[in-house]
PDB file of C-alpha atoms in Angstrom:
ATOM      1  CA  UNK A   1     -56.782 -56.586-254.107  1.00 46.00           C
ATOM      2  CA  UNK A   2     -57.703 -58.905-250.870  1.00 59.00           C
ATOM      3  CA  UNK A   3     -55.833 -57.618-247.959  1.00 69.00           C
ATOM      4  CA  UNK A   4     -56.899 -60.303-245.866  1.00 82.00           C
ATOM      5  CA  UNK A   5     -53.815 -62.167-245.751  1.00 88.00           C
ATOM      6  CA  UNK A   6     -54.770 -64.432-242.936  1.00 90.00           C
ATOM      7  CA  UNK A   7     -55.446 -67.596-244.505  1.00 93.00           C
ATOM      8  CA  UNK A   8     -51.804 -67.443-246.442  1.00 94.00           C
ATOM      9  CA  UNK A   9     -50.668 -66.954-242.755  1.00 94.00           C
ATOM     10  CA  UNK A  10     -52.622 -70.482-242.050  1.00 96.00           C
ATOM     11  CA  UNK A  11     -51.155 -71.922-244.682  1.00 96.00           C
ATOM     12  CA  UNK A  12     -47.567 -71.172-243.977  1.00 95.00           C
ATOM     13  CA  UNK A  13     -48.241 -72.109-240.357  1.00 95.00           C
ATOM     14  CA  UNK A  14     -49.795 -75.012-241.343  1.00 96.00           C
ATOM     15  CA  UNK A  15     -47.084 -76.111-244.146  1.00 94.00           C
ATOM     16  CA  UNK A  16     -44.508 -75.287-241.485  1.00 94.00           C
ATOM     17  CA  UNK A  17     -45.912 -77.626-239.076  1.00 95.00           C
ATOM     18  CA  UNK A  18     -45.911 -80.344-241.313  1.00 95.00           C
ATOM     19  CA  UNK A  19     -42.183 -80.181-241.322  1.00 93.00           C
ATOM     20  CA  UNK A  20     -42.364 -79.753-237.242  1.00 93.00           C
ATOM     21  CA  UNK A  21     -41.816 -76.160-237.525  1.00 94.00           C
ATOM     22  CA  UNK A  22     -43.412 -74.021-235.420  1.00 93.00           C
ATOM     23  CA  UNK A  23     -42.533 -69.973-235.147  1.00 94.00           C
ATOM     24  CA  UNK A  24     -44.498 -68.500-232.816  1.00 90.00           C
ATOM     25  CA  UNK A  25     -44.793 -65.305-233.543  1.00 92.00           C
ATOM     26  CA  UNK A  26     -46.003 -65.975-237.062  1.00 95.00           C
ATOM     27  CA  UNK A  27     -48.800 -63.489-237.927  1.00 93.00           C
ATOM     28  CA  UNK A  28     -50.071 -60.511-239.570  1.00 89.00           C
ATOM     29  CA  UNK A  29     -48.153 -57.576-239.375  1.00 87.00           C
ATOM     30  CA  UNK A  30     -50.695 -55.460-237.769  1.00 83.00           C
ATOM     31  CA  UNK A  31     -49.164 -51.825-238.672  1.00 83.00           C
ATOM     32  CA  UNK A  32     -48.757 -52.898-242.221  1.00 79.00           C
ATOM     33  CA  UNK A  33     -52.487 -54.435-242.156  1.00 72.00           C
ATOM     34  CA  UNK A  34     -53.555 -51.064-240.287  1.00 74.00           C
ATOM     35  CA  UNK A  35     -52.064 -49.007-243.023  1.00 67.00           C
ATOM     36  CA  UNK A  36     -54.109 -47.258-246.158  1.00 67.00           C
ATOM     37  CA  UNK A  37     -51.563 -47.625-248.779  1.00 68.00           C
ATOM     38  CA  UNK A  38     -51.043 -49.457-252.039  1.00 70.00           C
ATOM     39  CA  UNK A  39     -48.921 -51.949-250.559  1.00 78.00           C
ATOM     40  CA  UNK A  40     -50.360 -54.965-249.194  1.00 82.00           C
ATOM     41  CA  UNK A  41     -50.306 -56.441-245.244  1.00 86.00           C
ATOM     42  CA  UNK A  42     -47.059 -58.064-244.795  1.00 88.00           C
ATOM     43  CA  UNK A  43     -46.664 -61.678-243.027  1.00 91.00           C
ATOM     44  CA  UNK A  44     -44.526 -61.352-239.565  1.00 92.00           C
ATOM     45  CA  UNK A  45     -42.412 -64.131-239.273  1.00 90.00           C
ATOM     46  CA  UNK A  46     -40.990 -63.148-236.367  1.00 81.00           C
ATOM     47  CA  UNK A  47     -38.467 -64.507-234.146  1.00 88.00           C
ATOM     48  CA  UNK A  48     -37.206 -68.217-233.329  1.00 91.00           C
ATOM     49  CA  UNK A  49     -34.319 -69.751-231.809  1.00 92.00           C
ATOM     50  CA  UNK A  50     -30.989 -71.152-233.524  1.00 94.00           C
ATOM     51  CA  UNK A  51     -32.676 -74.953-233.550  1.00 94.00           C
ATOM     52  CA  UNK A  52     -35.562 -73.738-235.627  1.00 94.00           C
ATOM     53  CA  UNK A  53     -34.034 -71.254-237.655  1.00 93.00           C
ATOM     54  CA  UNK A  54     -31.639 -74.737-238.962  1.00 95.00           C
ATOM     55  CA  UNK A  55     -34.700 -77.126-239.073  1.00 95.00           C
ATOM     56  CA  UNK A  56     -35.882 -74.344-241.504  1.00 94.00           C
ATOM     57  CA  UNK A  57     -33.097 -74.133-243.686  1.00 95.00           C
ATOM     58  CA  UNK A  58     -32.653 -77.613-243.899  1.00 96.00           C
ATOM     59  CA  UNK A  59     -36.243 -78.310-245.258  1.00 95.00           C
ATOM     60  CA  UNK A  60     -35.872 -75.566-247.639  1.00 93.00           C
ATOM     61  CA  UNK A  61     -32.817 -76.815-248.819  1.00 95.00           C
ATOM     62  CA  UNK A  62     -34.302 -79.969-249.490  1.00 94.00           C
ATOM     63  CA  UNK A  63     -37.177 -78.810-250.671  1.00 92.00           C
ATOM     64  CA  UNK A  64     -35.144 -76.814-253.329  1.00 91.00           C
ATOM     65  CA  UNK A  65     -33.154 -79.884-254.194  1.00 91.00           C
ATOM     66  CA  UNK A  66     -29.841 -79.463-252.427  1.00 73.00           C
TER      67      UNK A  66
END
């Protein structure tokens, strides 16, 4: 398994500024990357305001057709 999860990171941040979304604190989740077990690295989407958090919902909305 490839734990570098970095350039699925890039791709979110860059699929998510296509749409004029940006979350800053996107990232690796460095104690999950630091770890040794079977699980992989988990993505960090951390934390944005209200505006963003409805700017994402509406393009996944649309994006699931609804």
């Amino acid at each position: 398994m490839d734990d570098d999860i970095t350039p699925d990171v890039d791709a979110l941040r860059t699929a998510l500024a296509a749409h004029g979304i940006t979350l800053p604190s996107l990232g690796v989740d460095l104690v999950t990357f630091a770890g040794t077990g079977i699980r992989p690295p988990l993505v960090a989407l951390g934390n944005c305001n209200v505006a963003t958090a409805r700017q994402l919902t509406d393009v996944l909305r649309k994006a699931a057709g609804g």
